[in-house]
Coordinates of C-alpha atoms in Angstrom, one line a residue:
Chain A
X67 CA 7.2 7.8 75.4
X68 CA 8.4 12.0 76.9
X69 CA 8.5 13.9 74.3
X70 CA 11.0 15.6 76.8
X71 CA 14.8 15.6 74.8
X72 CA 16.3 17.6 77.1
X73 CA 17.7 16.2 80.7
X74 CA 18.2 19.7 82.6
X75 CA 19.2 23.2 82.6
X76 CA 22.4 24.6 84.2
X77 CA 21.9 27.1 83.1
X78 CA 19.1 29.7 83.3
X79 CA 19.4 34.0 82.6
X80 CA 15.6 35.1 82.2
X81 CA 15.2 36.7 78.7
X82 CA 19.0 36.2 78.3
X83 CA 20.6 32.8 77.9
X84 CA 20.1 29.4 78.7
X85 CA 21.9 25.8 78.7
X86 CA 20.5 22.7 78.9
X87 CA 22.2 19.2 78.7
X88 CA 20.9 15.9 77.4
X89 CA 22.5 12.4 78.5
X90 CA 23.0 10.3 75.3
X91 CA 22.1 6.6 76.2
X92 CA 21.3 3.2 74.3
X93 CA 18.7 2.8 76.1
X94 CA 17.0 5.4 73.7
X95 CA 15.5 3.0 71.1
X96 CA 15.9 4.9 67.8
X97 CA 19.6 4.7 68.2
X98 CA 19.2 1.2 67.5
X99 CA 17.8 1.8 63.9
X100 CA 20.0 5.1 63.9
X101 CA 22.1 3.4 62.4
X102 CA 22.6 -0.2 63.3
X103 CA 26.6 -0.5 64.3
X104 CA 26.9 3.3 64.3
X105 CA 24.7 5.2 66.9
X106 CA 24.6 8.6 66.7
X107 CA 21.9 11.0 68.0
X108 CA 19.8 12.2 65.1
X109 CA 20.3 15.9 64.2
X110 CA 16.1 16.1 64.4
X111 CA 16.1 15.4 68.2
X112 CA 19.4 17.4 68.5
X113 CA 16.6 20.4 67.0
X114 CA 14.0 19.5 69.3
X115 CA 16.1 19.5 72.3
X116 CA 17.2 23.1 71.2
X117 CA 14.2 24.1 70.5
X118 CA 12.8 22.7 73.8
X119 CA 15.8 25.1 75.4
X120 CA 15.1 27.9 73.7
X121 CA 11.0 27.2 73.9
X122 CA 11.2 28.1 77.4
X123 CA 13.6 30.5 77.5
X124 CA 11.0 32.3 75.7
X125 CA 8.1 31.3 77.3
X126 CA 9.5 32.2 80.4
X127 CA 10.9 35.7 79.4
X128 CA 6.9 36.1 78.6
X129 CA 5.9 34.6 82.2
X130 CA 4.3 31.6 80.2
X131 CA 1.4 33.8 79.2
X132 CA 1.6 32.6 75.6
X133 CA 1.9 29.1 73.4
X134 CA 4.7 29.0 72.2
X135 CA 4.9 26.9 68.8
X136 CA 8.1 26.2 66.8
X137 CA 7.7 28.0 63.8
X138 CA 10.5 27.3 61.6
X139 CA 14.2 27.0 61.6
X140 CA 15.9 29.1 59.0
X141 CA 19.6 28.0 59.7
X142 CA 20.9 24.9 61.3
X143 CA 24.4 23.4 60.9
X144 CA 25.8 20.4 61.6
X145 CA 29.1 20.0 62.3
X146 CA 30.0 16.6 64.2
X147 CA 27.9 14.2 65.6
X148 CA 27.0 13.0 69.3
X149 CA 27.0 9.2 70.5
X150 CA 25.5 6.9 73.5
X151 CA 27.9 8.0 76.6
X152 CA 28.3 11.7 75.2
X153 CA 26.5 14.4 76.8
X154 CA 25.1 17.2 74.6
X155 CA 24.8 20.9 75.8
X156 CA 22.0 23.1 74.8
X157 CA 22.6 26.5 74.6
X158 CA 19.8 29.3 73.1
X159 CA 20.7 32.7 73.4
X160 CA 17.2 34.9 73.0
X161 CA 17.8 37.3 70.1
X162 CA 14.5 39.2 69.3
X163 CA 11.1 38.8 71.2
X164 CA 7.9 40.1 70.7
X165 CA 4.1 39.9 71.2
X166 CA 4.1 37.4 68.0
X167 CA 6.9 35.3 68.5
X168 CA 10.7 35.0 69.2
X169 CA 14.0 33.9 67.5
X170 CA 17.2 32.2 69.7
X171 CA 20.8 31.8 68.0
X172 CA 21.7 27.8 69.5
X173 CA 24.3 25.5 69.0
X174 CA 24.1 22.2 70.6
X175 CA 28.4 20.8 71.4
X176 CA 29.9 17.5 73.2
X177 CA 32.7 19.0 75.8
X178 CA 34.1 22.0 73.2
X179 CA 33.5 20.1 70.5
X180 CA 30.7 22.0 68.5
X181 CA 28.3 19.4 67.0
X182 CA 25.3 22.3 65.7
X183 CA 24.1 25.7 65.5
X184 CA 21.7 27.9 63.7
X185 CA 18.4 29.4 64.6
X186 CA 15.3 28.5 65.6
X187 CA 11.7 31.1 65.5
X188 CA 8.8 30.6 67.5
X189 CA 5.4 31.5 67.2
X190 CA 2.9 32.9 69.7
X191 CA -0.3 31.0 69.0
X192 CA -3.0 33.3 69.9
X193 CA -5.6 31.8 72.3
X194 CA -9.0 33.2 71.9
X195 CA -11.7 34.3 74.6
X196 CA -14.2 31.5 74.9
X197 CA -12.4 29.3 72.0
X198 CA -11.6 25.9 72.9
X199 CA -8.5 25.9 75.3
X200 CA -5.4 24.9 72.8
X201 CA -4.2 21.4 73.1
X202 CA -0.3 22.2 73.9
X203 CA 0.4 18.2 73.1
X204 CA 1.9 19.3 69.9
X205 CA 3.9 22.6 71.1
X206 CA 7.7 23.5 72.1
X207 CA 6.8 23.0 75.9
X208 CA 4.0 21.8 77.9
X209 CA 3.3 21.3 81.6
X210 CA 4.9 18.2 81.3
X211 CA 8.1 19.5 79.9
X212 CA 8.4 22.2 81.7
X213 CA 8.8 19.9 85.2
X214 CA 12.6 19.7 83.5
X215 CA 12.9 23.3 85.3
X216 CA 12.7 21.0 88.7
X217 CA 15.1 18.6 87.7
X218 CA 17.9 18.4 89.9
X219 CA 16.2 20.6 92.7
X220 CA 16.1 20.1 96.8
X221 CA 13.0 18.2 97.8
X222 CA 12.4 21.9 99.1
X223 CA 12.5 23.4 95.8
X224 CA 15.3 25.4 96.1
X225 CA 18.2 24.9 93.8
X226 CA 21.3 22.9 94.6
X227 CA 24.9 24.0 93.5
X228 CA 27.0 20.8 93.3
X229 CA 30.4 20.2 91.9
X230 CA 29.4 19.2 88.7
X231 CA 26.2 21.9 88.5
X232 CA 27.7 25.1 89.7
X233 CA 25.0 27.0 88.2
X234 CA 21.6 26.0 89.6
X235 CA 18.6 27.2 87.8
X236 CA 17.9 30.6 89.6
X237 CA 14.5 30.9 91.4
Chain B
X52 CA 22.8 57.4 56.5
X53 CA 23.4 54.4 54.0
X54 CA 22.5 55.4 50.5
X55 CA 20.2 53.6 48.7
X56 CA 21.9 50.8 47.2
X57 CA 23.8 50.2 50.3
X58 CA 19.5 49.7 52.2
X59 CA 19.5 47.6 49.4
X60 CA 21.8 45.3 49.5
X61 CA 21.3 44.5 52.8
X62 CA 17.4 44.2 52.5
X63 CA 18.4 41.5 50.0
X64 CA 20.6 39.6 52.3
X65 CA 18.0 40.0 55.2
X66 CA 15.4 38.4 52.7
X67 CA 18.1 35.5 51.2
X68 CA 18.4 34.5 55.0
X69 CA 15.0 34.8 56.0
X70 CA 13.4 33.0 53.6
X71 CA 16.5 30.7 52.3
X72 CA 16.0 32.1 48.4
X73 CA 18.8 33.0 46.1
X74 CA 20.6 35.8 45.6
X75 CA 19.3 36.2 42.1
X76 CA 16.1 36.0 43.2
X77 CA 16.0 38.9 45.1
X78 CA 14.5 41.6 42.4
X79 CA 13.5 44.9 43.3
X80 CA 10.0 43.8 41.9
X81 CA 10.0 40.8 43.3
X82 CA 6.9 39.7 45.7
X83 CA 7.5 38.3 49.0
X84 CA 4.7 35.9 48.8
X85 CA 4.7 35.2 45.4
X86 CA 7.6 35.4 43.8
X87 CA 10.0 34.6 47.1
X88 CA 7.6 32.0 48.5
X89 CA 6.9 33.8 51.9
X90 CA 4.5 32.3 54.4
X91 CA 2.8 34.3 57.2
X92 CA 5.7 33.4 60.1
X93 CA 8.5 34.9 57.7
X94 CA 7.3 38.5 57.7
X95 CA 7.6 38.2 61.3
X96 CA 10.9 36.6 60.9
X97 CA 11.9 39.8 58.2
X98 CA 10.8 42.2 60.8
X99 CA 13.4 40.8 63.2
X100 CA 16.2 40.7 61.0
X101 CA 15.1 44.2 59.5
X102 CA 15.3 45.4 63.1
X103 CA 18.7 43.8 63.8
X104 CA 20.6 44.3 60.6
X105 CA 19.6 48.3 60.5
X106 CA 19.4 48.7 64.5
X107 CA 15.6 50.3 64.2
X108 CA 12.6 49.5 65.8
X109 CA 9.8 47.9 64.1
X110 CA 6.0 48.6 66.0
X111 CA 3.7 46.1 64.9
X112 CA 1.6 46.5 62.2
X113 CA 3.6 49.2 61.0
X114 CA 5.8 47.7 57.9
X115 CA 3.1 44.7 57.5
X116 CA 0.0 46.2 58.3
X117 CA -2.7 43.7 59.8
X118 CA -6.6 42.6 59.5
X119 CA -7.4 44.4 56.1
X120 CA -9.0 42.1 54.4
X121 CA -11.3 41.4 57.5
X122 CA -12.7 45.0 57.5
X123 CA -15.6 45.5 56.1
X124 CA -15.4 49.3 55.7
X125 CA -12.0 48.6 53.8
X126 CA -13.5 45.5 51.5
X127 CA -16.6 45.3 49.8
X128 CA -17.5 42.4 47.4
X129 CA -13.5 41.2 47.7
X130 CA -12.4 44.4 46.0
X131 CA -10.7 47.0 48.2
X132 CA -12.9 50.1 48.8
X133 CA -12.3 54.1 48.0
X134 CA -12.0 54.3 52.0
X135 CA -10.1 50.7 52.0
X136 CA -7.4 52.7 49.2
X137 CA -7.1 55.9 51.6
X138 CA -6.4 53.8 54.6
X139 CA -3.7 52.1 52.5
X140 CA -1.9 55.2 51.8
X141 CA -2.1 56.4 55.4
X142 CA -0.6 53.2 56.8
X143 CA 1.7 51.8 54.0
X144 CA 3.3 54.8 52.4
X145 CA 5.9 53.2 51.8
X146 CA 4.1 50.7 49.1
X147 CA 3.0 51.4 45.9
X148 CA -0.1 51.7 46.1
X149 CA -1.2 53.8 42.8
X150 CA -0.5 50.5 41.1
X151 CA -2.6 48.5 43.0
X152 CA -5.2 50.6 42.8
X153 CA -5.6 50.2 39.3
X154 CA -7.6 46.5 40.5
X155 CA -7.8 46.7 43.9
X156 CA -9.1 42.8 44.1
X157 CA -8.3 41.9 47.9
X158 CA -5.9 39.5 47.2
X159 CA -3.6 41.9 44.7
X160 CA -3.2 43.5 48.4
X161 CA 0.1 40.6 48.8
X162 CA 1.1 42.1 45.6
X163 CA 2.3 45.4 47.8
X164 CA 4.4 43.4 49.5
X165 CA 7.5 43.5 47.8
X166 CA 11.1 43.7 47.4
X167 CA 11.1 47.5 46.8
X168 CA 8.7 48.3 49.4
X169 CA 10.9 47.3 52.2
X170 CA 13.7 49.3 50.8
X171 CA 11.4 52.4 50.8
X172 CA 9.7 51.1 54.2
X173 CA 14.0 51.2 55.5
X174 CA 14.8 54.6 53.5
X175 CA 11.8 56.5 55.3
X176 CA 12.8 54.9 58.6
X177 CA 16.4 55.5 58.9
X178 CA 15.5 59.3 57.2
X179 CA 12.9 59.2 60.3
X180 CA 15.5 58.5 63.1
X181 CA 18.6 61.2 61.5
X182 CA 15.8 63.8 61.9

């Protein structure tokens, strides 16, 4: 299994802003067990897609120099819920960055309909000269992840504005 | 300039939402670490707010100074040296550091952190910018 819970961005404002969207689908197992009869996207993914959002809006603002770990979430509200067919949009807005970390304000909604929001802080994990390079398995973004930035690109790389993504992700 | 109590009270809401305590909880006296339950990601998360809330800048280091337990001019045997004290007062004025002093073991030094200390950390700062 990608631990990748976040389709693509549409939207992308270095250091600013950015929106993401994930496709809800029964072909996700969990939503099977979450809950028989009823599937709803749980609330934990809905935070790890946000965070995945906001993860690189940070890392990128930094040009990717640091690891960027999720560090804790002081706030996070749920409001509604999101089901197989719905399609959830990401959007962390980067409130304070530093050397040690970062902090975005996100909600996550279905059309208008707001489903959460709070905050989420990240860590910079400091990676020592001549210590053991970091395993980024575990953390907010990894290569892997970050090949979401492609998604939806030209087989040229540039990005492609189409009637239902007016916004390509900016070079 | 706020006044005081007006630094205080928001230095109390900046700690209920940073480190989800109560209201109540939130003494003057009270400890980040030990009495509010603070972990090392929060004071970075308190600097943020601080910054945000009071529209100030922050440098690193500056209201949480860094690495002084792991200096050995500044700790000897796990207590806090005559030099290790001085430093103190140079870089946290705003703490109270006569009362640490009194048994300067190295790990009283998360007993400076405290409710109070921000407020006079905030005080100084905003006194700092008017200037």
């Amino acid at each position: 299994m990608r631990w990748i819970w976040i389709d693509r961005f549409v939207e992308f404002q270095s250091g600013s802003y950015a929106t993401a969207i994930k496709n809800v689908t029964m072909a996700e197992d969990h939503l099977h067990d979450h809950f028989p009869g009823f599937p709803v996207m749980p609330g934990s993914l809905i935070m790890e897609g946000l965070a995945q959002t906001g993860g690189i809006l940070l890392g990128e603002s930094k040009q990717f120099r640091h690891v960027v770990v999720l560090a804790k979430i002081p706030k996070m509200t749920f409001h509604s819920w999101a089901c197989p067919g719905d399609t959830l949009t990401y959007t962390a807005r980067l409130t304070n960055s530093g050397d040690e970390g970062g902090c975005v304000e996100c909600d996550a909604r279905v059309g208008q309909r707001l489903v959460a929001e709070g905050e989420i802080f990240f860590a910079h994990l400091a990676q020592k000269d001549g210590a053991p390079k970091i395993d980024q398995r575990n953390f907010v973004f990894t290569t892997r992840l970050l090949s979401v930035l492609d998604v939806g690109r030209a087989g040229d790389g540039s990005a492609r504005a189409s009637a239902d993504r007016p916004n390509p992700v900016a070079d | 300039m706020p006044t005081v109590d007006e630094i205080y009270a928001n230095v109390k809401e900046t700690l209920v939402d940073a480190l989800g305590v109560d209201d109540d909880e939130v003494t003057p006296e009270a400890t980040l670490v030990g009495d509010l339950g603070a972990e090392s990601i929060d004071f970075l998360d308190i600097v943020f707010r601080l910054e945000k809330n009071f529209s100030i800048k922050i440098p690193r280091g500056e209201l949480f100074p860094e690495s002084l337990a792991a200096d050995q001019t500044l700790v000897k045997d796990g207590v806090v040296t005559t030099t290790g004290i001085a430093e103190l007062r140079k870089r946290m004025p705003h703490a109270d550091i006569d009362k640490f002093a009194k048994n300067p073991k190295v790990e009283n030094i998360q007993e400076l952190f405290t409710v109070q200390m921000i407020v006079n950390f905030v005080q100084k700062k905003l006194a700092g910018a008017g200037a």
